[in-house]
PDB file of N, CA and C in Angstrom:
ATOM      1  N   UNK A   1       0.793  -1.198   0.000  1.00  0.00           N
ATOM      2  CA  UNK A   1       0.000   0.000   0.000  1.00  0.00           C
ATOM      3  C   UNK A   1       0.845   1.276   0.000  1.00  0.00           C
ATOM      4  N   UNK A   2       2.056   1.294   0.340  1.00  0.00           N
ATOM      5  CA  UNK A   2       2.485   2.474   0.872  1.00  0.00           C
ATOM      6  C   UNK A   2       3.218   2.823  -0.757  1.00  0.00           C
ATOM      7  N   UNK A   3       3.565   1.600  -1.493  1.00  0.00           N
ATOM      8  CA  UNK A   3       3.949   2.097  -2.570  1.00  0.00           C
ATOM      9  C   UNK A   3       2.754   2.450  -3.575  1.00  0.00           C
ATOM     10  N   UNK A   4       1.965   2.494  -3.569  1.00  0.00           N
ATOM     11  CA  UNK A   4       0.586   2.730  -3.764  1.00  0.00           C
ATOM     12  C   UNK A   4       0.069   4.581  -3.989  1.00  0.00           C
ATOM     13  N   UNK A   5       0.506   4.654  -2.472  1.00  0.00           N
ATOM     14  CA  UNK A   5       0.548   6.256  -1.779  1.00  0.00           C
ATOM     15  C   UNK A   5       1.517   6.998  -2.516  1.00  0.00           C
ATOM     16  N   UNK A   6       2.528   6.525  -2.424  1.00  0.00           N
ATOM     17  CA  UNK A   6       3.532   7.241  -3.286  1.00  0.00           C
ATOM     18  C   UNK A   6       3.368   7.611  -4.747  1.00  0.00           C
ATOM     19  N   UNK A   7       2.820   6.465  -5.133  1.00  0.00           N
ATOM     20  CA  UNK A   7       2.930   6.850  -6.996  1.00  0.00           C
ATOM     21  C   UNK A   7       1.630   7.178  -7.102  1.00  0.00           C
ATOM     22  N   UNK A   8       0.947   7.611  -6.161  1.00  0.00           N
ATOM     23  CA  UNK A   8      -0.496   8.505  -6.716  1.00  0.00           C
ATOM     24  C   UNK A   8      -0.231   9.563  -6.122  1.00  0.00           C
ATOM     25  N   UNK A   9       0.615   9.914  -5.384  1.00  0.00           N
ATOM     26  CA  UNK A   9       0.993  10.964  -4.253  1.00  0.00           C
ATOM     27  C   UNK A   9       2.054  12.182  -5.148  1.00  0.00           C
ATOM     28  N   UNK A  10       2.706  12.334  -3.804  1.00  0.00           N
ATOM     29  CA  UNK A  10       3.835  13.096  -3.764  1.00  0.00           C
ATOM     30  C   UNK A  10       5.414  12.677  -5.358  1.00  0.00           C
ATOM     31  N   UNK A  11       4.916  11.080  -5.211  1.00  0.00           N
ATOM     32  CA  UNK A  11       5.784  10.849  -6.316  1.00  0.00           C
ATOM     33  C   UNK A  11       5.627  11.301  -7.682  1.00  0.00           C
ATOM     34  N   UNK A  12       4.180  11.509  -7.938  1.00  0.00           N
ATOM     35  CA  UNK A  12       3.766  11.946  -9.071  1.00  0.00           C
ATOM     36  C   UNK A  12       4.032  13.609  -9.189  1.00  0.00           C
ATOM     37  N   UNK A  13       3.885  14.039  -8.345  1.00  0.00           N
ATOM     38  CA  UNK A  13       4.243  15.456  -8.320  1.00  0.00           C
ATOM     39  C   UNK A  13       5.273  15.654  -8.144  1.00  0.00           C
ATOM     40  N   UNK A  14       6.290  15.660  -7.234  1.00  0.00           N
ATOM     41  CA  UNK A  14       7.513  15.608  -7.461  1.00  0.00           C
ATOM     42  C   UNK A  14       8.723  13.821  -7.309  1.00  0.00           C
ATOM     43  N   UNK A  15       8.860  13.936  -8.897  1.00  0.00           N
ATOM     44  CA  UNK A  15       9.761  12.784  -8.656  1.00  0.00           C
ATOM     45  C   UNK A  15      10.831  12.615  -7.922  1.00  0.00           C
ATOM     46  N   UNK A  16      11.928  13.404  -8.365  1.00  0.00           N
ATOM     47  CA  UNK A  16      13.197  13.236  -7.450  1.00  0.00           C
ATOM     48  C   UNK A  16      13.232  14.000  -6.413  1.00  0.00           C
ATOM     49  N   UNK A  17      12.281  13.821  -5.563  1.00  0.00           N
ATOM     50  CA  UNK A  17      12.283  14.603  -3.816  1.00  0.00           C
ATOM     51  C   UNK A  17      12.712  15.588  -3.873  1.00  0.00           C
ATOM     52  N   UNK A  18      13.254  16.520  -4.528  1.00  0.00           N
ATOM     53  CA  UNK A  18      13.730  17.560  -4.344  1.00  0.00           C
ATOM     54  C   UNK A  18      13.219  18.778  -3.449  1.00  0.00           C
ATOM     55  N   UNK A  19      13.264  19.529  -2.324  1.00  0.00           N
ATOM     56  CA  UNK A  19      12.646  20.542  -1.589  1.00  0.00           C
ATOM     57  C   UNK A  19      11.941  21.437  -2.306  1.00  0.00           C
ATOM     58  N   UNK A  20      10.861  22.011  -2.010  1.00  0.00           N
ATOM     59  CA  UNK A  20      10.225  22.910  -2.484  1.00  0.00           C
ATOM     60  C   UNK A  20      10.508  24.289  -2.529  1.00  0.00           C
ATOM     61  N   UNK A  21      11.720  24.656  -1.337  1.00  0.00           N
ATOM     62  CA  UNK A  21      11.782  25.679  -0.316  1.00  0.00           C
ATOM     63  C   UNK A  21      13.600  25.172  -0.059  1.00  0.00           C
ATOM     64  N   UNK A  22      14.746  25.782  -0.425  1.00  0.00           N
ATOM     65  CA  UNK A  22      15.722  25.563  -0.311  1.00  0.00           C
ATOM     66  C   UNK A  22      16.278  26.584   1.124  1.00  0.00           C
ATOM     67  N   UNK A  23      17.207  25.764   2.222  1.00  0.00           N
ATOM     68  CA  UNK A  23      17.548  26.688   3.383  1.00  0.00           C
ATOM     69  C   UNK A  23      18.623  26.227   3.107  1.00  0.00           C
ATOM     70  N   UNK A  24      19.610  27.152   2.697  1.00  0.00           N
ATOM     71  CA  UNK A  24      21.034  27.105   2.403  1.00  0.00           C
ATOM     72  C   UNK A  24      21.676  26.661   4.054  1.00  0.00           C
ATOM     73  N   UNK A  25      20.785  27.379   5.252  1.00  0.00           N
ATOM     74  CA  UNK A  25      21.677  27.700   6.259  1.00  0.00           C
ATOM     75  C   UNK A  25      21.431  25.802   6.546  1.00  0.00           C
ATOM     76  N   UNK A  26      20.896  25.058   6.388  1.00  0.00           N
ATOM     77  CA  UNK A  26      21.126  23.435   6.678  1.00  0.00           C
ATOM     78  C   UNK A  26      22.463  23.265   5.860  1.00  0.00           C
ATOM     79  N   UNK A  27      22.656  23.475   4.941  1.00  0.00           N
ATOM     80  CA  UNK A  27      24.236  22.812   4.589  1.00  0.00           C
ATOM     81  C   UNK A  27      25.112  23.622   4.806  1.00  0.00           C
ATOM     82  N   UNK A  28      25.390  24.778   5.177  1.00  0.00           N
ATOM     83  CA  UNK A  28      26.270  25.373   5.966  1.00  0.00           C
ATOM     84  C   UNK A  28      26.406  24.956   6.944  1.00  0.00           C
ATOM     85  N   UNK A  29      25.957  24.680   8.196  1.00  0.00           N
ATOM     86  CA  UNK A  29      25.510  24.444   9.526  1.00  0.00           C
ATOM     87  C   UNK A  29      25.793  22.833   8.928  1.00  0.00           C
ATOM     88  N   UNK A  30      25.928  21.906   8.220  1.00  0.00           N
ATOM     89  CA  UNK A  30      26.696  20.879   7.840  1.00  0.00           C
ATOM     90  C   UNK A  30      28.048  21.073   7.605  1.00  0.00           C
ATOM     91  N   UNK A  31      28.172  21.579   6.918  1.00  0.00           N
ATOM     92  CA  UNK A  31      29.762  21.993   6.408  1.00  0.00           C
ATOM     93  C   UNK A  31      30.837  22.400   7.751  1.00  0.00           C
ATOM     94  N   UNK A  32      30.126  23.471   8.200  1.00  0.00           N
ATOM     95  CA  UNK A  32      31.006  23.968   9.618  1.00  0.00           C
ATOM     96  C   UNK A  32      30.635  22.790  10.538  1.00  0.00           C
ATOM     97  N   UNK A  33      30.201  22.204  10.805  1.00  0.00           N
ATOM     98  CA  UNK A  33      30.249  21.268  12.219  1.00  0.00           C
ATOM     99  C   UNK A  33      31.116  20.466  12.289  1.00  0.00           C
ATOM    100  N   UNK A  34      31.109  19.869  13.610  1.00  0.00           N
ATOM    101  CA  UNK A  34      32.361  18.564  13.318  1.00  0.00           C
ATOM    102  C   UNK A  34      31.899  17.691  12.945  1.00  0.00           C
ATOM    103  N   UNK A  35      30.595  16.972  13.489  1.00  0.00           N
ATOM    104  CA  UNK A  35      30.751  15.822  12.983  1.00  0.00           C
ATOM    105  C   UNK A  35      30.381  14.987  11.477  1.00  0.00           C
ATOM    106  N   UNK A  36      30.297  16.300  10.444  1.00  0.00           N
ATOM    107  CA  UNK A  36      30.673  15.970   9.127  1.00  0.00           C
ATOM    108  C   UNK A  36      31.857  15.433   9.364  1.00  0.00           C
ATOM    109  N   UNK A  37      33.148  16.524   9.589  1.00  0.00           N
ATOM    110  CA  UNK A  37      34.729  16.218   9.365  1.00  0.00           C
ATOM    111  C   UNK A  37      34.702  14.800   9.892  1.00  0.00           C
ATOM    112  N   UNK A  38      34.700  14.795  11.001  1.00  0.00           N
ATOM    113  CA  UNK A  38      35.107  13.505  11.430  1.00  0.00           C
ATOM    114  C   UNK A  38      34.551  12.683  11.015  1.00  0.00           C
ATOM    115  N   UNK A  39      32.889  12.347  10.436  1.00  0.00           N
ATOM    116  CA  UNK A  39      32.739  11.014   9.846  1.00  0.00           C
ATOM    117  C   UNK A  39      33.655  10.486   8.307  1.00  0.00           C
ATOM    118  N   UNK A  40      34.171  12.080   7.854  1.00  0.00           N
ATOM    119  CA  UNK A  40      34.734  12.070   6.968  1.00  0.00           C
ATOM    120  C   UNK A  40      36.209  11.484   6.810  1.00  0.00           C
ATOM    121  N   UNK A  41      36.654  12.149   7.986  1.00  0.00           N
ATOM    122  CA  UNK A  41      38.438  11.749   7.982  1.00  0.00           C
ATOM    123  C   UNK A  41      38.133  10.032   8.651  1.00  0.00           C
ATOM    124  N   UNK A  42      37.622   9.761   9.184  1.00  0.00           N
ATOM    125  CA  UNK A  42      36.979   8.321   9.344  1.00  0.00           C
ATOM    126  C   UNK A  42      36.923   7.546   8.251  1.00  0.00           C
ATOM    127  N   UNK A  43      36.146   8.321   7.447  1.00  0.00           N
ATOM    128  CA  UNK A  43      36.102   7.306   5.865  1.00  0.00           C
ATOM    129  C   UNK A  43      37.473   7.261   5.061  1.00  0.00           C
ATOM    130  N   UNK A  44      38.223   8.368   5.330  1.00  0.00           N
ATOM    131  CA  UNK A  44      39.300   8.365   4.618  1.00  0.00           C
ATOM    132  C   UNK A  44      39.985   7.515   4.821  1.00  0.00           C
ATOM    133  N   UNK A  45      40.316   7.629   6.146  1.00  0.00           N
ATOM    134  CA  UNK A  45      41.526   6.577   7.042  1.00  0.00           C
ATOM    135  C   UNK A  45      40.675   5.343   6.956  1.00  0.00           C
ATOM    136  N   UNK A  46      39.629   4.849   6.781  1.00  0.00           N
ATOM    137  CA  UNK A  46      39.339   3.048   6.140  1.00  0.00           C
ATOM    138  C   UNK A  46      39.851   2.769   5.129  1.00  0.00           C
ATOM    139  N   UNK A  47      39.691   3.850   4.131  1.00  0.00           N
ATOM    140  CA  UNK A  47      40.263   3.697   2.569  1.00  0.00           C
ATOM    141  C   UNK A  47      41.636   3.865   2.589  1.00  0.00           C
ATOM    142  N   UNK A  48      42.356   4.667   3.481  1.00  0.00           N
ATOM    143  CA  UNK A  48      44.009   4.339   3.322  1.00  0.00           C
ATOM    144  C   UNK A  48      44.205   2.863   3.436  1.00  0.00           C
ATOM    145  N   UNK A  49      43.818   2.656   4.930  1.00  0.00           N
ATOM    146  CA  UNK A  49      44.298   1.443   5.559  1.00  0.00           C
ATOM    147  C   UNK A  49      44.163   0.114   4.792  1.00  0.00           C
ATOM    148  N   UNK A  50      42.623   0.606   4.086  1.00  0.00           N
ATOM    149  CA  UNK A  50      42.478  -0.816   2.899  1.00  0.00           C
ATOM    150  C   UNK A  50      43.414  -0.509   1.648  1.00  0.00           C
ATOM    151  N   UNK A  51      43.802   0.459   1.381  1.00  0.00           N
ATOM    152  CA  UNK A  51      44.487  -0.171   0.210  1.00  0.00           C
ATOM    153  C   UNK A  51      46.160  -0.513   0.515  1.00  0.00           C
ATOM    154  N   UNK A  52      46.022   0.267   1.514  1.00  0.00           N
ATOM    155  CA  UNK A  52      47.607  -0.313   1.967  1.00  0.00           C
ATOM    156  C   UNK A  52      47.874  -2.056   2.354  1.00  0.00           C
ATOM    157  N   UNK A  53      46.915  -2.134   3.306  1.00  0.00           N
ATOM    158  CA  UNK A  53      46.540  -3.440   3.446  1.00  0.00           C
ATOM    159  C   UNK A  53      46.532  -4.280   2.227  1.00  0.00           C
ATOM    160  N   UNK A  54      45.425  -4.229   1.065  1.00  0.00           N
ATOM    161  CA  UNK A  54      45.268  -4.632  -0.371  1.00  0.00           C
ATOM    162  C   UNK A  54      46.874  -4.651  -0.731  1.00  0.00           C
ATOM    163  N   UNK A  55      47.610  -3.787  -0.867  1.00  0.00           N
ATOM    164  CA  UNK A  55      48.942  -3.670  -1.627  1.00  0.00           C
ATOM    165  C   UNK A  55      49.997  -4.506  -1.284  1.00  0.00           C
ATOM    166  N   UNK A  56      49.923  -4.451   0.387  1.00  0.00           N
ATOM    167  CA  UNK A  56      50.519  -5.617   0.783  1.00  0.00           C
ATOM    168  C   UNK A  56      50.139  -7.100   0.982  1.00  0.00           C
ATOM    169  N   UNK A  57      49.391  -7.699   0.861  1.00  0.00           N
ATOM    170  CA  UNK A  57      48.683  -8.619   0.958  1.00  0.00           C
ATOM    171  C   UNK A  57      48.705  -9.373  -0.882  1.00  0.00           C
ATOM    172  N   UNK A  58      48.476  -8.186  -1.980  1.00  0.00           N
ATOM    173  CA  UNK A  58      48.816  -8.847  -3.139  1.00  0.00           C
ATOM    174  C   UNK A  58      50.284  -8.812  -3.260  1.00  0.00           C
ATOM    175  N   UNK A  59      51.228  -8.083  -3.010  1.00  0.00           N
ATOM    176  CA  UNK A  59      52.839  -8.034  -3.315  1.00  0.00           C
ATOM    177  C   UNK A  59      53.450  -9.101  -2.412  1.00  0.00           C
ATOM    178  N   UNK A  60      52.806  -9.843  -1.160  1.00  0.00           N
ATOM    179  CA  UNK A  60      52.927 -11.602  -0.879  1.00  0.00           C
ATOM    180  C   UNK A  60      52.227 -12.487  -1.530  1.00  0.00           C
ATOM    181  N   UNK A  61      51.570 -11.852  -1.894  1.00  0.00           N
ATOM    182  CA  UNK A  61      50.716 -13.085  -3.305  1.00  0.00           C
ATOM    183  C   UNK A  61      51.875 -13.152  -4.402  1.00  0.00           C
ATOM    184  N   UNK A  62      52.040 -12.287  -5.025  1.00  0.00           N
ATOM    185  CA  UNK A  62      53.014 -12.138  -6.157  1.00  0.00           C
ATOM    186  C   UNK A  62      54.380 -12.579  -5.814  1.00  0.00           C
ATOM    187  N   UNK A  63      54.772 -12.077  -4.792  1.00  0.00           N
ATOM    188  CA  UNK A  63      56.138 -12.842  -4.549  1.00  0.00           C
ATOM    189  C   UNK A  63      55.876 -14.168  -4.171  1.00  0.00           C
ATOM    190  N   UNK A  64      54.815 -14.696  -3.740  1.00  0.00           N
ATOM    191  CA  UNK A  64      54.583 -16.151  -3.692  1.00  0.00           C
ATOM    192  C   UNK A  64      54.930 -17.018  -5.142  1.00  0.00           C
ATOM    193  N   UNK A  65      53.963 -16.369  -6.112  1.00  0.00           N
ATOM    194  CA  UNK A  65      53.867 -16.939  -6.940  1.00  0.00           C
ATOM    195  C   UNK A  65      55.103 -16.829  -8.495  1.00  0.00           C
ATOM    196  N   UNK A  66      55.987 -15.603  -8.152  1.00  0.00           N
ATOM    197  CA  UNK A  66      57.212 -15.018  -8.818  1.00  0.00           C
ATOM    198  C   UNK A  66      57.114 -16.393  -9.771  1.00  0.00           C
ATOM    199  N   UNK A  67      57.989 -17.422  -9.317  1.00  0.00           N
ATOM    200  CA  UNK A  67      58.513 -18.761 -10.211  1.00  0.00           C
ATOM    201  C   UNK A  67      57.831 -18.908 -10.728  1.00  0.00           C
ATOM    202  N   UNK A  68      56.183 -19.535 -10.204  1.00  0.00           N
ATOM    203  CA  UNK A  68      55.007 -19.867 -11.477  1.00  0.00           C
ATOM    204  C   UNK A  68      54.797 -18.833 -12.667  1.00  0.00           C
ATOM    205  N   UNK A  69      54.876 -17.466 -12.402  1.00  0.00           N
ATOM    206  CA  UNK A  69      54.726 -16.611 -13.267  1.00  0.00           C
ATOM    207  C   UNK A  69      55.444 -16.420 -14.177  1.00  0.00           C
ATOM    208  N   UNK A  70      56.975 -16.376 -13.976  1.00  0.00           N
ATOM    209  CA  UNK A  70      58.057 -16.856 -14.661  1.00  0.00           C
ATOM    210  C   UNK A  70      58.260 -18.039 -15.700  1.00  0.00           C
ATOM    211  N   UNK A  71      57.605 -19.262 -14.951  1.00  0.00           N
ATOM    212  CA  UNK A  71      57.500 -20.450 -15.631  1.00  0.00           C
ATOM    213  C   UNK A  71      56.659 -20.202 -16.380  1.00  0.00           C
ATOM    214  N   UNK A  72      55.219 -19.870 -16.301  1.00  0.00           N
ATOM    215  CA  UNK A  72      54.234 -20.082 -17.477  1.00  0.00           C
ATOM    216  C   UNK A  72      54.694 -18.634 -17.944  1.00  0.00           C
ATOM    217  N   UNK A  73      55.391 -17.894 -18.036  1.00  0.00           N
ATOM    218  CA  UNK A  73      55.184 -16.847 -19.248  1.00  0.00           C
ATOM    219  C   UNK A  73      56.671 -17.231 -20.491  1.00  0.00           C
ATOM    220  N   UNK A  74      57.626 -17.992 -19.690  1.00  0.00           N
ATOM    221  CA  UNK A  74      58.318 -18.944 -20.165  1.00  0.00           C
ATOM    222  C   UNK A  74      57.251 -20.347 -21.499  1.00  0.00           C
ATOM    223  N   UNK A  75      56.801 -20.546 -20.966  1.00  0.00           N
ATOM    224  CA  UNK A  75      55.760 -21.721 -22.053  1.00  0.00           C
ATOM    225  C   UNK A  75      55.279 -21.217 -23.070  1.00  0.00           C
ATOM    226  N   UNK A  76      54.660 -19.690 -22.710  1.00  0.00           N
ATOM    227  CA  UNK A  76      53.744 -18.798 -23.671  1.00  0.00           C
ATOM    228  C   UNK A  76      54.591 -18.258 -24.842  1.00  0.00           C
ATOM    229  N   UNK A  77      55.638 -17.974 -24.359  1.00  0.00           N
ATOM    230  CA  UNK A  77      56.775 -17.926 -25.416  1.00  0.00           C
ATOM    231  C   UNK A  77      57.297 -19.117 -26.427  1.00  0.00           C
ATOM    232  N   UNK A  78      57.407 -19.955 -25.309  1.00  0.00           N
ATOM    233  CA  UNK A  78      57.835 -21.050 -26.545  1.00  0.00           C
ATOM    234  C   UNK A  78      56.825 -21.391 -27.165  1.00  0.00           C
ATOM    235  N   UNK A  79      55.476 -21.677 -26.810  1.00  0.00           N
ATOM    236  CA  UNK A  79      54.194 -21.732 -27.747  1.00  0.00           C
ATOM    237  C   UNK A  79      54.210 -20.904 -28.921  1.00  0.00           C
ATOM    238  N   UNK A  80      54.396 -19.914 -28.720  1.00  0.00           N
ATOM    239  CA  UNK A  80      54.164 -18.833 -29.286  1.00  0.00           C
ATOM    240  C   UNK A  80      55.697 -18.676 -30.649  1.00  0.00           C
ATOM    241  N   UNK A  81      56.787 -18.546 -30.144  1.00  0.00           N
ATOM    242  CA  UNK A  81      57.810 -18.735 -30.904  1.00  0.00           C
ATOM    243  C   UNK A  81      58.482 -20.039 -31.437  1.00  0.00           C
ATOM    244  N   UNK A  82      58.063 -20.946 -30.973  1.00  0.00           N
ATOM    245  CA  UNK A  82      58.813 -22.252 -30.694  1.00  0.00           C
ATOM    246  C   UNK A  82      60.190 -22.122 -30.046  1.00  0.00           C
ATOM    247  N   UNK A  83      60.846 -21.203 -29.837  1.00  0.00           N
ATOM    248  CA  UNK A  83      61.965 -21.087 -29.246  1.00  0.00           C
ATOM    249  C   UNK A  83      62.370 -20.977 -27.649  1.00  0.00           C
ATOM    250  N   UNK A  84      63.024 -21.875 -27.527  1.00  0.00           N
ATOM    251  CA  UNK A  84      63.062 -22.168 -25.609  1.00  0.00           C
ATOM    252  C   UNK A  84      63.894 -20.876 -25.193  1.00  0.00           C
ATOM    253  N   UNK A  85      62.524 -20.510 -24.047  1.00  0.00           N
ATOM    254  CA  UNK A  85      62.987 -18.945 -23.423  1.00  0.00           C
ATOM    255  C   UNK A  85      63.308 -19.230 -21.602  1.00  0.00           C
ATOM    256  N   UNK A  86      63.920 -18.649 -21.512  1.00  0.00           N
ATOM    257  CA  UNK A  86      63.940 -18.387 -20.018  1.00  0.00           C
ATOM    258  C   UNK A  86      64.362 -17.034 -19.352  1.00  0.00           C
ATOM    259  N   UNK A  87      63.055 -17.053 -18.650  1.00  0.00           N
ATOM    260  CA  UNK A  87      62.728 -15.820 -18.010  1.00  0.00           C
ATOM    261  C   UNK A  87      63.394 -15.762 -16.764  1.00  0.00           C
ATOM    262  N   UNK A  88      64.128 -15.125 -16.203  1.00  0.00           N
ATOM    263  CA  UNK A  88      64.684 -14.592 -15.001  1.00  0.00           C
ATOM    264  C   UNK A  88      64.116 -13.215 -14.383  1.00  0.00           C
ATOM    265  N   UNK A  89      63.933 -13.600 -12.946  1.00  0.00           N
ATOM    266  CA  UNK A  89      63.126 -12.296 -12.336  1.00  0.00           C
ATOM    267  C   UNK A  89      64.102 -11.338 -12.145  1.00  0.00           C
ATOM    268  N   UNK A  90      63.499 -10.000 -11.937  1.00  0.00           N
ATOM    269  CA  UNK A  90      64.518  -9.230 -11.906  1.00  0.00           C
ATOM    270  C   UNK A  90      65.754  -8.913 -10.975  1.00  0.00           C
ATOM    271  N   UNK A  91      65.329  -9.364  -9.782  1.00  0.00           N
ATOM    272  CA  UNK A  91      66.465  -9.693  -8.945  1.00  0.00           C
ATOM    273  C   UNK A  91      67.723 -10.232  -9.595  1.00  0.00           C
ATOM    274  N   UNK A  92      67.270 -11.789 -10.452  1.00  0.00           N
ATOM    275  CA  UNK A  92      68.616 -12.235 -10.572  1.00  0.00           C
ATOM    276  C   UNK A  92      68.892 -11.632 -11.771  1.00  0.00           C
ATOM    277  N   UNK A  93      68.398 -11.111 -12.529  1.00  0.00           N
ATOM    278  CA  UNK A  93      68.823 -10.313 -14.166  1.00  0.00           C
ATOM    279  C   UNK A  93      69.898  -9.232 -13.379  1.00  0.00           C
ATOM    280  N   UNK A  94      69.532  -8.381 -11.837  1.00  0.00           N
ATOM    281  CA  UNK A  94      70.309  -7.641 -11.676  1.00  0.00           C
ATOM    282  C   UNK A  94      71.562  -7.939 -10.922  1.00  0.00           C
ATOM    283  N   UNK A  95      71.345  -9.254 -10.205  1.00  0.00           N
ATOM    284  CA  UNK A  95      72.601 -10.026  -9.597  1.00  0.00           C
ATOM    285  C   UNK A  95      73.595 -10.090 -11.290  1.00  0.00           C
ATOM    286  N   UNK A  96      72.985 -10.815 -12.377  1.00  0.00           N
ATOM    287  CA  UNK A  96      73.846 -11.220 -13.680  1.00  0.00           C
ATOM    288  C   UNK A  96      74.228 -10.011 -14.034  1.00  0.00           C
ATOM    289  N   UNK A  97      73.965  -9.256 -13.973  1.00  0.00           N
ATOM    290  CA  UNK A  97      74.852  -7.736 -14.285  1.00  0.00           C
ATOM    291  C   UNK A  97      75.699  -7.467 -14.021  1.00  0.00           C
ATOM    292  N   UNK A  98      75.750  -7.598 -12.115  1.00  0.00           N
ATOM    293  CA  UNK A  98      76.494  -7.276 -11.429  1.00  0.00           C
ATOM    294  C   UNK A  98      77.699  -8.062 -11.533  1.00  0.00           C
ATOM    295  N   UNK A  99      77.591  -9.460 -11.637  1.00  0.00           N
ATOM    296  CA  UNK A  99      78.270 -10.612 -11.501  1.00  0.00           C
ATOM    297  C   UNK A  99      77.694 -11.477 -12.668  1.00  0.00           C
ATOM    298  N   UNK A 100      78.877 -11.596 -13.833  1.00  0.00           N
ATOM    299  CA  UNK A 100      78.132 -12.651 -15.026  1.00  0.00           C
ATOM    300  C   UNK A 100      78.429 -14.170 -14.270  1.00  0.00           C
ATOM    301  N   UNK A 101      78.893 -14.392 -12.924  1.00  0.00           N
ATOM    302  CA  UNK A 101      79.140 -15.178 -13.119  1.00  0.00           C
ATOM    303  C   UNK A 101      77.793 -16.256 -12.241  1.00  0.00           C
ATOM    304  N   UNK A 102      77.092 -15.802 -11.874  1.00  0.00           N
ATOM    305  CA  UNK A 102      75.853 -16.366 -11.015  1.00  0.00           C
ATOM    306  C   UNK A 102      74.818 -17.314 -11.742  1.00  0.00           C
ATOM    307  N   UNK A 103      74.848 -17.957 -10.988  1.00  0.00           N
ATOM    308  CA  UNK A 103      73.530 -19.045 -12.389  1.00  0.00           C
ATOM    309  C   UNK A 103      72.295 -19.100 -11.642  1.00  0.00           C
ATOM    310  N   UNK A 104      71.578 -19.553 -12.080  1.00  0.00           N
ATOM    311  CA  UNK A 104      69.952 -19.528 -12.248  1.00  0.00           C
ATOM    312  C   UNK A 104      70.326 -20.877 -11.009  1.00  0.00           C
TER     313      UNK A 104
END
């Protein structure tokens, strides 16, 4: 029923709720208070913490998985070229720089 009321009502006359009668001084009197800010810097600091969190949490995923990634992008190549590739992560590409003499 109540959706009923509405779309013979007030919804029909005005759709998107909008005020009839605008009082600027309600969102001022929002703006200056605190506890806008603070629900705000609240939301912020969840969203740091998650993506920092997120960033670290995938960069131990990835270093988990370094070799597998290595290995199958190693296959995709030789599929792809027929020619046997081997991929070295960048660590040891920069150890072989340093020192040609280091092996895999």
């Amino acid at each position: 029923m109540p959706l009923v009321t509405a779309a013979l009502g007030d919804l029909r006359v005005n759709p998107f709720g909008l005020p009839s009668e605008w009082l600027w001084s309600n969102y001022l009197d929002i703006l200056f208070g605190d506890r806008y800010w603070r629900q705000t810097l609240n939301s912020l600091f969840i969203a740091a913490v998650t993506v920092v969190l997120t960033i670290i949490v995938a960069a131990m995923e990835v270093g988990s998985r370094d070799r597998d990634v290595r290995e199958g992008l190693a296959q995709t190549i030789k599929s792809i070229t027929g020619c046997e590739a081997k991929v070295v992560s960048r660590t040891r590409f920069t150890q072989r720089i340093r020192d040609p003499g280091v092996e895999d």
